Structure formats: structure tokens, C-alpha cells
Amino acid sequence: LISDRKETETIMRRMGLPATVLANIRKARHAVHSTPLSRTSPSEVLVASYNVHKCVGMDGRFDPERIGQVIHEIDADVIALQEADKRFGDRNGLLNLARLERDTGLAIVPVSGMAKAHGWHGNVVLFRRGAVRDVHQIRLPGLEPRGAVVAEIELEAGGAVRIVAAHFGLLRRARQHQARMIFDIMKAREEIPTLLLGDLNEWRLNGRSALTTLDTAFGPLPAAVPSFPSRLPLFALDRIIANRNDILSPVTVHDTPLARVASDHLPIKAFVNLAPALEREAA
């Protein structure tokens, strides 16, 4: 662990991060790891986001089976995956989806026009105990090929939810444009509770964050949960954000020995309770 910490902090210093930023991120990391996640209502469903790093672990080994085991550990009802396809060429999918469904009950939200890929620009949505009402593939602006999957799912637990599964770019200006496009999607039909799940590649936690558009629109975003790098998480690159703050529990990491080696990101997860939205509709 000491070696991991030194290596990580050396990389962070080379990125030019001030010591105060590192100190604040470390403080946030310790706070979030002490936050338990427990179901408080039978109507709650567990949602998660996981950048699987093309199934290459921190040990440099390509191991889709190991990623499947982490997904099984999480036991989510809805999970968004990033980097689940190869980046170039036919963008072949990297997971054994049939086995994953047998082991976890998770089925893939289908996308069109991608014969060999699991998802869209590496974004995949898996769900269980529900039905897909609608799905769209969105191209996100920027120099890099980035995209989002937008799926409306009728949950067996009751109610519908829109999932926006996205992977933002590495350039801050691109992330700003991408956040604006996602904001427009999340505002398009406000009667549907909407969740943004994904690797948003934004480590800034202040006014310079590319996510300020979402903060302004939906109120204070959920507390940032450091999830990268997985062996010594310092940066909150992965996010779960709702357009209604009363439906989402605190977000936490899925931090296990297997998750720390399976990918360079830790999964994050939260409970969603659609009961408040259903009560408003009934009223």
C-alpha cells in the first residue's frame, strides 16, 4: 500500500496538482469509505457505474471473467459500464454477456447498428427485473469519439427511470460541451426521474469543474466519491447524478480486494427510490 501511495502521489504531482488539492481529495476519500450503504425501503433499487478498463486489470492482465465477478459482487439492479468494447475497428464487445446474465440476471439494453459491440462507444447498460421502453444513442461533442446511451426502463419494483450512461472526454472544454448536452437530455422530459451514470473524467470539485452546468440545474451534486485509481482512489471521476435529489441515496464506492485489481476504476453505487416521484404523479 505504501508503494501504491507513493507511486500515485508522484503521478499526481507531475500533473501539477497543488498539495492542498491532494489533501482535500485524501480527506474526502477517507470520509466516503466510512459511509455505509444499506437499503432503507423495499422499493429501492441499486444502481451502479463501473469503468471496466477494457477488462484489463491493475496487474496488466486481460480478464473479462474477473470483471464479471466484480459485477456479481455489486449485485445492482441497473449498472452502466464504460470501456466494455474495444476502442477501434469493429469495437468488439469484451464480456461474456450470456454468462453474465446467467450469473447475475442482468440483461443488456440493446443498441442498434453495432453488430459486434456490446454498447455505444463502449457504454453499456445492464438491467434486471424490468422492461426497456425506449433507447437512444447520442454522439457527444468533442475531438474524441464519445457517446451516451439513453434508456427508459420500466422497473418491476414500480415506476420508470431514464438512464443516461456516458463517458466524457479527457479535455475540459469537451467535457463542458458534453455536460451541456447531457443537461438538455435530462431536462427534456422532467416528468421522468433521470440518472446520469458514468465516468465523467472530471476531478475538479470547485467552480472550475465542467459539471457546474448540472450543479446549477439540479442543485448541489451528490458528494464526490473518489474511485480512481482503484488501488489508492484519489479522484472522483465516476459519478451518479439525479435530476431529483429526493430519489437518490448517498453514493459510495464498491471497494473489495477483487475490485481493486480488476480495473483501474472502482465501481460506485447508490440506491434509487422512485416512491416520491410516484406520489407526486398520484397527487
PDB file of C-alpha atoms in Angstrom:
ATOM      1  CA  LEU A   1       0.000   0.000   0.000  1.00  0.00           C
ATOM      2  CA  ILE A   2       2.862   2.394   0.802  1.00  0.00           C
ATOM      3  CA  SER A   3       4.352   1.719  -2.644  1.00  0.00           C
ATOM      4  CA  ASP A   4       0.968   2.321  -4.300  1.00  0.00           C
ATOM      5  CA  ARG A   5       0.547   5.594  -2.399  1.00  0.00           C
ATOM      6  CA  LYS A   6       3.981   6.899  -3.331  1.00  0.00           C
ATOM      7  CA  GLU A   7       3.551   5.966  -6.983  1.00  0.00           C
ATOM      8  CA  THR A   8       0.101   7.551  -7.164  1.00  0.00           C
ATOM      9  CA  GLU A   9       1.134  10.763  -5.437  1.00  0.00           C
ATOM     10  CA  THR A  10       4.179  11.057  -7.718  1.00  0.00           C
ATOM     11  CA  ILE A  11       1.852  10.898 -10.723  1.00  0.00           C
ATOM     12  CA  MET A  12      -0.433  13.479  -9.153  1.00  0.00           C
ATOM     13  CA  ARG A  13       2.460  15.890  -8.529  1.00  0.00           C
ATOM     14  CA  ARG A  14       3.556  15.515 -12.143  1.00  0.00           C
ATOM     15  CA  MET A  15       0.046  16.553 -13.140  1.00  0.00           C
ATOM     16  CA  GLY A  16       0.708  19.827 -11.306  1.00  0.00           C
ATOM     17  CA  LEU A  17      -1.897  19.405  -8.582  1.00  0.00           C
ATOM     18  CA  PRO A  18      -1.368  21.673  -5.555  1.00  0.00           C
ATOM     19  CA  ALA A  19      -0.714  19.991  -2.216  1.00  0.00           C
ATOM     20  CA  THR A  20      -3.955  21.443  -0.846  1.00  0.00           C
ATOM     21  CA  VAL A  21      -5.966  19.723  -3.597  1.00  0.00           C
ATOM     22  CA  LEU A  22      -4.334  16.392  -2.820  1.00  0.00           C
ATOM     23  CA  ALA A  23      -5.009  16.874   0.886  1.00  0.00           C
ATOM     24  CA  ASN A  24      -8.683  17.637   0.269  1.00  0.00           C
ATOM     25  CA  ILE A  25      -9.079  14.621  -2.022  1.00  0.00           C
ATOM     26  CA  ARG A  26      -7.448  12.337   0.548  1.00  0.00           C
ATOM     27  CA  LYS A  27      -9.777  13.699   3.233  1.00  0.00           C
ATOM     28  CA  ALA A  28     -12.828  13.102   1.038  1.00  0.00           C
ATOM     29  CA  ARG A  29     -11.635   9.586   0.266  1.00  0.00           C
ATOM     30  CA  HIS A  30     -11.380   8.584   3.922  1.00  0.00           C
ATOM     31  CA  ALA A  31     -14.789  10.101   4.680  1.00  0.00           C
ATOM     32  CA  VAL A  32     -16.559   8.321   1.865  1.00  0.00           C
ATOM     33  CA  HIS A  33     -15.034   4.925   2.619  1.00  0.00           C
ATOM     34  CA  SER A  34     -16.557   5.079   6.098  1.00  0.00           C
ATOM     35  CA  THR A  35     -20.070   5.710   4.723  1.00  0.00           C
ATOM     36  CA  PRO A  36     -22.216   2.522   4.789  1.00  0.00           C
ATOM     37  CA  LEU A  37     -24.755   1.772   2.074  1.00  0.00           C
ATOM     38  CA  SER A  38     -27.890  -0.017   3.184  1.00  0.00           C
ATOM     39  CA  ARG A  39     -31.385  -0.489   1.810  1.00  0.00           C
ATOM     40  CA  THR A  40     -33.986   1.501   3.734  1.00  0.00           C
ATOM     41  CA  SER A  41     -37.096   0.572   1.715  1.00  0.00           C
ATOM     42  CA  PRO A  42     -38.266  -2.463  -0.293  1.00  0.00           C
ATOM     43  CA  SER A  43     -38.996  -0.105  -3.199  1.00  0.00           C
ATOM     44  CA  GLU A  44     -35.351   0.912  -3.563  1.00  0.00           C
ATOM     45  CA  VAL A  45     -33.270  -0.365  -6.475  1.00  0.00           C
ATOM     46  CA  LEU A  46     -29.484  -0.435  -6.587  1.00  0.00           C
ATOM     47  CA  VAL A  47     -27.810   1.409  -9.461  1.00  0.00           C
ATOM     48  CA  ALA A  48     -24.090   1.392 -10.229  1.00  0.00           C
ATOM     49  CA  SER A  49     -21.466   2.672 -12.633  1.00  0.00           C
ATOM     50  CA  TYR A  50     -18.223   0.876 -13.499  1.00  0.00           C
ATOM     51  CA  ASN A  51     -15.416   1.703 -15.918  1.00  0.00           C
ATOM     52  CA  VAL A  52     -14.106  -1.784 -16.676  1.00  0.00           C
ATOM     53  CA  HIS A  53     -10.953  -0.522 -18.483  1.00  0.00           C
ATOM     54  CA  LYS A  54     -11.460  -2.929 -21.405  1.00  0.00           C
ATOM     55  CA  CYS A  55     -11.203  -5.765 -18.855  1.00  0.00           C
ATOM     56  CA  VAL A  56      -7.508  -5.075 -18.219  1.00  0.00           C
ATOM     57  CA  GLY A  57      -6.672  -5.039 -14.518  1.00  0.00           C
ATOM     58  CA  MET A  58      -4.075  -3.228 -12.467  1.00  0.00           C
ATOM     59  CA  ASP A  59      -1.864  -6.277 -12.909  1.00  0.00           C
ATOM     60  CA  GLY A  60      -1.918  -5.765 -16.696  1.00  0.00           C
ATOM     61  CA  ARG A  61      -3.960  -8.926 -17.247  1.00  0.00           C
ATOM     62  CA  PHE A  62      -6.929  -9.066 -19.642  1.00  0.00           C
ATOM     63  CA  ASP A  63      -9.584 -10.917 -17.650  1.00  0.00           C
ATOM     64  CA  PRO A  64     -13.275 -10.456 -18.545  1.00  0.00           C
ATOM     65  CA  GLU A  65     -14.187 -13.234 -16.099  1.00  0.00           C
ATOM     66  CA  ARG A  66     -12.797 -11.165 -13.233  1.00  0.00           C
ATOM     67  CA  ILE A  67     -14.855  -8.142 -14.299  1.00  0.00           C
ATOM     68  CA  GLY A  68     -17.933 -10.378 -14.334  1.00  0.00           C
ATOM     69  CA  GLN A  69     -17.166 -11.453 -10.781  1.00  0.00           C
ATOM     70  CA  VAL A  70     -16.983  -7.822  -9.620  1.00  0.00           C
ATOM     71  CA  ILE A  71     -20.317  -7.091 -11.319  1.00  0.00           C
ATOM     72  CA  HIS A  72     -21.733 -10.109  -9.497  1.00  0.00           C
ATOM     73  CA  GLU A  73     -20.372  -8.726  -6.201  1.00  0.00           C
ATOM     74  CA  ILE A  74     -22.095  -5.377  -6.752  1.00  0.00           C
ATOM     75  CA  ASP A  75     -25.469  -7.084  -7.289  1.00  0.00           C
ATOM     76  CA  ALA A  76     -27.015  -3.999  -8.906  1.00  0.00           C
ATOM     77  CA  ASP A  77     -30.448  -3.807 -10.494  1.00  0.00           C
ATOM     78  CA  VAL A  78     -29.151  -1.355 -13.110  1.00  0.00           C
ATOM     79  CA  ILE A  79     -25.482  -0.855 -13.964  1.00  0.00           C
ATOM     80  CA  ALA A  80     -23.748   1.315 -16.554  1.00  0.00           C
ATOM     81  CA  LEU A  81     -20.394   0.086 -17.861  1.00  0.00           C
ATOM     82  CA  GLN A  82     -17.759   2.123 -19.654  1.00  0.00           C
ATOM     83  CA  GLU A  83     -14.986   0.756 -21.907  1.00  0.00           C
ATOM     84  CA  ALA A  84     -16.822  -2.544 -22.352  1.00  0.00           C
ATOM     85  CA  ASP A  85     -15.915  -2.663 -26.062  1.00  0.00           C
ATOM     86  CA  LYS A  86     -12.664  -2.398 -27.950  1.00  0.00           C
ATOM     87  CA  ARG A  87     -11.899   1.223 -28.830  1.00  0.00           C
ATOM     88  CA  PHE A  88     -11.135   0.850 -32.548  1.00  0.00           C
ATOM     89  CA  GLY A  89     -12.124  -1.210 -35.567  1.00  0.00           C
ATOM     90  CA  ASP A  90     -15.339  -3.188 -35.152  1.00  0.00           C
ATOM     91  CA  ARG A  91     -15.311  -2.292 -31.438  1.00  0.00           C
ATOM     92  CA  ASN A  92     -15.918  -5.913 -30.449  1.00  0.00           C
ATOM     93  CA  GLY A  93     -17.593  -6.435 -27.091  1.00  0.00           C
ATOM     94  CA  LEU A  94     -15.288  -7.830 -24.415  1.00  0.00           C
ATOM     95  CA  LEU A  95     -17.668  -9.518 -21.953  1.00  0.00           C
ATOM     96  CA  ASN A  96     -19.459 -12.849 -21.990  1.00  0.00           C
ATOM     97  CA  LEU A  97     -22.949 -11.382 -21.814  1.00  0.00           C
ATOM     98  CA  ALA A  98     -24.746 -14.727 -21.861  1.00  0.00           C
ATOM     99  CA  ARG A  99     -22.802 -15.974 -18.852  1.00  0.00           C
ATOM    100  CA  LEU A 100     -23.208 -12.621 -17.092  1.00  0.00           C
ATOM    101  CA  GLU A 101     -26.978 -12.855 -17.485  1.00  0.00           C
ATOM    102  CA  ARG A 102     -26.997 -16.435 -16.177  1.00  0.00           C
ATOM    103  CA  ASP A 103     -24.889 -15.482 -13.144  1.00  0.00           C
ATOM    104  CA  THR A 104     -26.466 -12.125 -12.273  1.00  0.00           C
ATOM    105  CA  GLY A 105     -29.817 -11.876 -14.065  1.00  0.00           C
ATOM    106  CA  LEU A 106     -28.605  -8.714 -15.810  1.00  0.00           C
ATOM    107  CA  ALA A 107     -29.702  -8.273 -19.427  1.00  0.00           C
ATOM    108  CA  ILE A 108     -28.228  -5.767 -21.848  1.00  0.00           C
ATOM    109  CA  VAL A 109     -30.114  -2.744 -23.131  1.00  0.00           C
ATOM    110  CA  PRO A 110     -29.801  -3.299 -26.899  1.00  0.00           C
ATOM    111  CA  VAL A 111     -28.343  -0.651 -29.197  1.00  0.00           C
ATOM    112  CA  SER A 112     -28.696  -0.528 -32.975  1.00  0.00           C
ATOM    113  CA  GLY A 113     -26.118  -0.608 -35.740  1.00  0.00           C
ATOM    114  CA  MET A 114     -23.304  -2.119 -33.638  1.00  0.00           C
ATOM    115  CA  ALA A 115     -23.104  -5.744 -34.738  1.00  0.00           C
ATOM    116  CA  LYS A 116     -20.047  -6.767 -32.727  1.00  0.00           C
ATOM    117  CA  ALA A 117     -20.048  -4.174 -29.939  1.00  0.00           C
ATOM    118  CA  HIS A 118     -21.941  -4.591 -26.697  1.00  0.00           C
ATOM    119  CA  GLY A 119     -22.833  -0.908 -26.492  1.00  0.00           C
ATOM    120  CA  TRP A 120     -22.229   2.534 -27.923  1.00  0.00           C
ATOM    121  CA  HIS A 121     -18.702   3.983 -27.755  1.00  0.00           C
ATOM    122  CA  GLY A 122     -18.042   1.438 -25.017  1.00  0.00           C
ATOM    123  CA  ASN A 123     -21.098   2.440 -22.939  1.00  0.00           C
ATOM    124  CA  VAL A 124     -23.325  -0.451 -21.905  1.00  0.00           C
ATOM    125  CA  VAL A 125     -26.456  -0.520 -19.725  1.00  0.00           C
ATOM    126  CA  LEU A 126     -27.444  -3.752 -17.988  1.00  0.00           C
ATOM    127  CA  PHE A 127     -30.674  -4.211 -16.010  1.00  0.00           C
ATOM    128  CA  ARG A 128     -32.861  -6.856 -14.414  1.00  0.00           C
ATOM    129  CA  ARG A 129     -36.460  -7.092 -13.280  1.00  0.00           C
ATOM    130  CA  GLY A 130     -37.889  -4.594 -15.737  1.00  0.00           C
ATOM    131  CA  ALA A 131     -38.512  -3.759 -19.374  1.00  0.00           C
ATOM    132  CA  VAL A 132     -36.914  -1.285 -21.800  1.00  0.00           C
ATOM    133  CA  ARG A 133     -39.438   1.303 -23.026  1.00  0.00           C
ATOM    134  CA  ASP A 134     -37.102   3.320 -25.246  1.00  0.00           C
ATOM    135  CA  VAL A 135     -33.403   3.632 -26.088  1.00  0.00           C
ATOM    136  CA  HIS A 136     -31.315   6.205 -27.965  1.00  0.00           C
ATOM    137  CA  GLN A 137     -27.639   6.516 -28.863  1.00  0.00           C
ATOM    138  CA  ILE A 138     -26.185  10.020 -28.566  1.00  0.00           C
ATOM    139  CA  ARG A 139     -22.945  11.326 -30.071  1.00  0.00           C
ATOM    140  CA  LEU A 140     -21.241  13.653 -27.630  1.00  0.00           C
ATOM    141  CA  PRO A 141     -19.331  16.690 -28.960  1.00  0.00           C
ATOM    142  CA  GLY A 142     -15.527  16.791 -28.888  1.00  0.00           C
ATOM    143  CA  LEU A 143     -12.432  15.648 -30.747  1.00  0.00           C
ATOM    144  CA  GLU A 144     -12.530  12.169 -29.219  1.00  0.00           C
ATOM    145  CA  PRO A 145     -15.220   9.665 -30.250  1.00  0.00           C
ATOM    146  CA  ARG A 146     -17.529   9.804 -27.233  1.00  0.00           C
ATOM    147  CA  GLY A 147     -21.159   8.860 -26.750  1.00  0.00           C
ATOM    148  CA  ALA A 148     -24.021   8.173 -24.384  1.00  0.00           C
ATOM    149  CA  VAL A 149     -26.785   5.582 -24.194  1.00  0.00           C
ATOM    150  CA  VAL A 150     -30.161   6.934 -23.070  1.00  0.00           C
ATOM    151  CA  ALA A 151     -32.588   4.232 -21.957  1.00  0.00           C
ATOM    152  CA  GLU A 152     -36.015   4.446 -20.363  1.00  0.00           C
ATOM    153  CA  ILE A 153     -36.635   1.381 -18.187  1.00  0.00           C
ATOM    154  CA  GLU A 154     -39.889   0.335 -16.542  1.00  0.00           C
ATOM    155  CA  LEU A 155     -38.772  -1.184 -13.247  1.00  0.00           C
ATOM    156  CA  GLU A 156     -40.505  -4.217 -11.803  1.00  0.00           C
ATOM    157  CA  ALA A 157     -40.316  -2.505  -8.398  1.00  0.00           C
ATOM    158  CA  GLY A 158     -42.597   0.192  -9.797  1.00  0.00           C
ATOM    159  CA  GLY A 159     -42.118   3.323 -11.856  1.00  0.00           C
ATOM    160  CA  ALA A 160     -39.962   4.284 -14.815  1.00  0.00           C
ATOM    161  CA  VAL A 161     -36.479   5.744 -14.814  1.00  0.00           C
ATOM    162  CA  ARG A 162     -34.367   7.228 -17.572  1.00  0.00           C
ATOM    163  CA  ILE A 163     -30.722   6.143 -17.516  1.00  0.00           C
ATOM    164  CA  VAL A 164     -28.113   8.283 -19.252  1.00  0.00           C
ATOM    165  CA  ALA A 165     -24.924   6.211 -19.439  1.00  0.00           C
ATOM    166  CA  ALA A 166     -21.963   8.301 -20.584  1.00  0.00           C
ATOM    167  CA  HIS A 167     -18.193   8.513 -20.760  1.00  0.00           C
ATOM    168  CA  PHE A 168     -16.918  12.097 -21.017  1.00  0.00           C
ATOM    169  CA  GLY A 169     -13.715  13.167 -22.770  1.00  0.00           C
ATOM    170  CA  LEU A 170     -10.272  13.986 -21.430  1.00  0.00           C
ATOM    171  CA  LEU A 171     -10.334  17.645 -22.491  1.00  0.00           C
ATOM    172  CA  ARG A 172     -12.054  20.108 -20.151  1.00  0.00           C
ATOM    173  CA  ARG A 173     -13.646  22.159 -22.945  1.00  0.00           C
ATOM    174  CA  ALA A 174     -15.115  18.992 -24.463  1.00  0.00           C
ATOM    175  CA  ARG A 175     -16.478  17.958 -21.071  1.00  0.00           C
ATOM    176  CA  GLN A 176     -18.203  21.330 -20.743  1.00  0.00           C
ATOM    177  CA  HIS A 177     -19.984  20.840 -24.084  1.00  0.00           C
ATOM    178  CA  GLN A 178     -20.801  17.248 -23.202  1.00  0.00           C
ATOM    179  CA  ALA A 179     -22.252  18.267 -19.832  1.00  0.00           C
ATOM    180  CA  ARG A 180     -24.427  20.866 -21.571  1.00  0.00           C
ATOM    181  CA  MET A 181     -25.776  18.231 -23.985  1.00  0.00           C
ATOM    182  CA  ILE A 182     -26.486  15.828 -21.127  1.00  0.00           C
ATOM    183  CA  PHE A 183     -28.240  18.624 -19.218  1.00  0.00           C
ATOM    184  CA  ASP A 184     -30.517  19.216 -22.217  1.00  0.00           C
ATOM    185  CA  ILE A 185     -31.374  15.496 -22.292  1.00  0.00           C
ATOM    186  CA  MET A 186     -32.066  15.372 -18.562  1.00  0.00           C
ATOM    187  CA  LYS A 187     -34.326  18.427 -18.792  1.00  0.00           C
ATOM    188  CA  ALA A 188     -36.155  17.286 -21.925  1.00  0.00           C
ATOM    189  CA  ARG A 189     -38.863  15.318 -20.079  1.00  0.00           C
ATOM    190  CA  GLU A 190     -38.706  16.252 -16.448  1.00  0.00           C
ATOM    191  CA  GLU A 191     -41.663  14.075 -15.513  1.00  0.00           C
ATOM    192  CA  ILE A 192     -39.359  11.040 -15.724  1.00  0.00           C
ATOM    193  CA  PRO A 193     -36.770  10.661 -12.953  1.00  0.00           C
ATOM    194  CA  THR A 194     -33.387  10.636 -14.712  1.00  0.00           C
ATOM    195  CA  LEU A 195     -29.988   9.363 -13.631  1.00  0.00           C
ATOM    196  CA  LEU A 196     -26.631  10.163 -15.182  1.00  0.00           C
ATOM    197  CA  LEU A 197     -24.251   7.248 -14.643  1.00  0.00           C
ATOM    198  CA  GLY A 198     -20.688   7.169 -15.911  1.00  0.00           C
ATOM    199  CA  ASP A 199     -17.055   8.109 -15.961  1.00  0.00           C
ATOM    200  CA  LEU A 200     -17.211  11.884 -16.385  1.00  0.00           C
ATOM    201  CA  ASN A 201     -13.412  12.332 -16.227  1.00  0.00           C
ATOM    202  CA  GLU A 202     -13.723  15.451 -14.041  1.00  0.00           C
ATOM    203  CA  TRP A 203     -11.549  15.563 -10.939  1.00  0.00           C
ATOM    204  CA  ARG A 204     -12.155  19.238 -10.111  1.00  0.00           C
ATOM    205  CA  LEU A 205     -14.528  19.770  -7.200  1.00  0.00           C
ATOM    206  CA  ASN A 206     -14.782  23.567  -7.397  1.00  0.00           C
ATOM    207  CA  GLY A 207     -16.216  26.220  -9.696  1.00  0.00           C
ATOM    208  CA  ARG A 208     -13.816  25.218 -12.479  1.00  0.00           C
ATOM    209  CA  SER A 209     -15.484  21.826 -12.794  1.00  0.00           C
ATOM    210  CA  ALA A 210     -17.024  21.065 -16.175  1.00  0.00           C
ATOM    211  CA  LEU A 211     -20.043  19.742 -14.269  1.00  0.00           C
ATOM    212  CA  THR A 212     -21.154  23.148 -12.949  1.00  0.00           C
ATOM    213  CA  THR A 213     -23.909  23.152 -15.592  1.00  0.00           C
ATOM    214  CA  LEU A 214     -25.510  20.166 -13.884  1.00  0.00           C
ATOM    215  CA  ASP A 215     -24.944  21.653 -10.434  1.00  0.00           C
ATOM    216  CA  THR A 216     -26.701  24.866 -11.444  1.00  0.00           C
ATOM    217  CA  ALA A 217     -29.643  22.988 -12.941  1.00  0.00           C
ATOM    218  CA  PHE A 218     -30.290  20.297 -10.364  1.00  0.00           C
ATOM    219  CA  GLY A 219     -28.873  21.752  -7.173  1.00  0.00           C
ATOM    220  CA  PRO A 220     -25.806  20.530  -5.286  1.00  0.00           C
ATOM    221  CA  LEU A 221     -24.493  17.345  -6.860  1.00  0.00           C
ATOM    222  CA  PRO A 222     -24.041  14.207  -4.736  1.00  0.00           C
ATOM    223  CA  ALA A 223     -20.827  14.186  -2.738  1.00  0.00           C
ATOM    224  CA  ALA A 224     -17.817  13.300  -4.883  1.00  0.00           C
ATOM    225  CA  VAL A 225     -16.659   9.736  -4.245  1.00  0.00           C
ATOM    226  CA  PRO A 226     -13.010   9.028  -5.095  1.00  0.00           C
ATOM    227  CA  SER A 227     -12.870   5.945  -7.314  1.00  0.00           C
ATOM    228  CA  PHE A 228      -9.644   6.326  -9.334  1.00  0.00           C
ATOM    229  CA  PRO A 229      -7.059   4.880  -9.351  1.00  0.00           C
ATOM    230  CA  SER A 230      -8.545   1.755  -7.832  1.00  0.00           C
ATOM    231  CA  ARG A 231      -5.596   0.777  -5.638  1.00  0.00           C
ATOM    232  CA  LEU A 232      -5.476   4.171  -3.951  1.00  0.00           C
ATOM    233  CA  PRO A 233      -8.553   6.150  -5.035  1.00  0.00           C
ATOM    234  CA  LEU A 234      -7.994   9.904  -5.020  1.00  0.00           C
ATOM    235  CA  PHE A 235     -10.172  11.232  -7.845  1.00  0.00           C
ATOM    236  CA  ALA A 236     -13.961  11.256  -8.202  1.00  0.00           C
ATOM    237  CA  LEU A 237     -14.035  10.622 -11.948  1.00  0.00           C
ATOM    238  CA  ASP A 238     -17.107   8.378 -11.744  1.00  0.00           C
ATOM    239  CA  ARG A 239     -20.467   9.917 -10.873  1.00  0.00           C
ATOM    240  CA  ILE A 240     -24.120   9.113 -10.224  1.00  0.00           C
ATOM    241  CA  ILE A 241     -26.278  12.240 -10.600  1.00  0.00           C
ATOM    242  CA  ALA A 242     -30.072  12.568 -10.451  1.00  0.00           C
ATOM    243  CA  ASN A 243     -32.339  15.300 -11.757  1.00  0.00           C
ATOM    244  CA  ARG A 244     -34.315  14.953  -8.495  1.00  0.00           C
ATOM    245  CA  ASN A 245     -32.299  14.924  -5.302  1.00  0.00           C
ATOM    246  CA  ASP A 246     -35.015  13.170  -3.283  1.00  0.00           C
ATOM    247  CA  ILE A 247     -34.719   9.849  -5.118  1.00  0.00           C
ATOM    248  CA  LEU A 248     -31.004   9.130  -4.616  1.00  0.00           C
ATOM    249  CA  SER A 249     -29.228   7.755  -1.541  1.00  0.00           C
ATOM    250  CA  PRO A 250     -25.622   8.725  -0.728  1.00  0.00           C
ATOM    251  CA  VAL A 251     -23.209   7.426  -3.363  1.00  0.00           C
ATOM    252  CA  THR A 252     -20.406   5.136  -2.263  1.00  0.00           C
ATOM    253  CA  VAL A 253     -17.672   3.002  -3.800  1.00  0.00           C
ATOM    254  CA  HIS A 254     -17.726  -0.761  -4.148  1.00  0.00           C
ATOM    255  CA  ASP A 255     -14.330  -1.357  -2.578  1.00  0.00           C
ATOM    256  CA  THR A 256     -13.247  -5.006  -2.403  1.00  0.00           C
ATOM    257  CA  PRO A 257      -9.908  -6.759  -2.950  1.00  0.00           C
ATOM    258  CA  LEU A 258     -11.125  -8.038  -6.332  1.00  0.00           C
ATOM    259  CA  ALA A 259     -12.409  -4.622  -7.443  1.00  0.00           C
ATOM    260  CA  ARG A 260      -9.059  -3.033  -6.573  1.00  0.00           C
ATOM    261  CA  VAL A 261      -7.234  -5.194  -9.106  1.00  0.00           C
ATOM    262  CA  ALA A 262      -9.877  -5.923 -11.804  1.00  0.00           C
ATOM    263  CA  SER A 263      -9.869  -2.384 -13.297  1.00  0.00           C
ATOM    264  CA  ASP A 264      -8.182   0.970 -12.767  1.00  0.00           C
ATOM    265  CA  HIS A 265     -11.535   2.346 -11.523  1.00  0.00           C
ATOM    266  CA  LEU A 266     -13.582   1.225  -8.546  1.00  0.00           C
ATOM    267  CA  PRO A 267     -17.321   0.837  -9.176  1.00  0.00           C
ATOM    268  CA  ILE A 268     -19.674   3.304  -7.499  1.00  0.00           C
ATOM    269  CA  LYS A 269     -23.252   2.641  -6.428  1.00  0.00           C
ATOM    270  CA  ALA A 270     -26.353   4.142  -4.825  1.00  0.00           C
ATOM    271  CA  PHE A 271     -29.950   3.267  -4.075  1.00  0.00           C
ATOM    272  CA  VAL A 272     -32.787   4.888  -6.013  1.00  0.00           C
ATOM    273  CA  ASN A 273     -36.261   5.174  -4.556  1.00  0.00           C
ATOM    274  CA  LEU A 274     -38.939   6.213  -7.051  1.00  0.00           C
ATOM    275  CA  ALA A 275     -41.686   6.359  -4.417  1.00  0.00           C
ATOM    276  CA  PRO A 276     -41.502  10.194  -4.095  1.00  0.00           C
ATOM    277  CA  ALA A 277     -41.923  10.584  -7.845  1.00  0.00           C
ATOM    278  CA  LEU A 278     -44.849   8.152  -7.908  1.00  0.00           C
ATOM    279  CA  GLU A 279     -46.529  10.000  -5.053  1.00  0.00           C
ATOM    280  CA  ARG A 280     -46.221  13.293  -6.956  1.00  0.00           C
ATOM    281  CA  GLU A 281     -47.770  11.700 -10.043  1.00  0.00           C
ATOM    282  CA  ALA A 282     -50.662  10.341  -7.981  1.00  0.00           C
ATOM    283  CA  ALA A 283     -51.278  13.760  -6.457  1.00  0.00           C
TER     284      ALA A 283
END
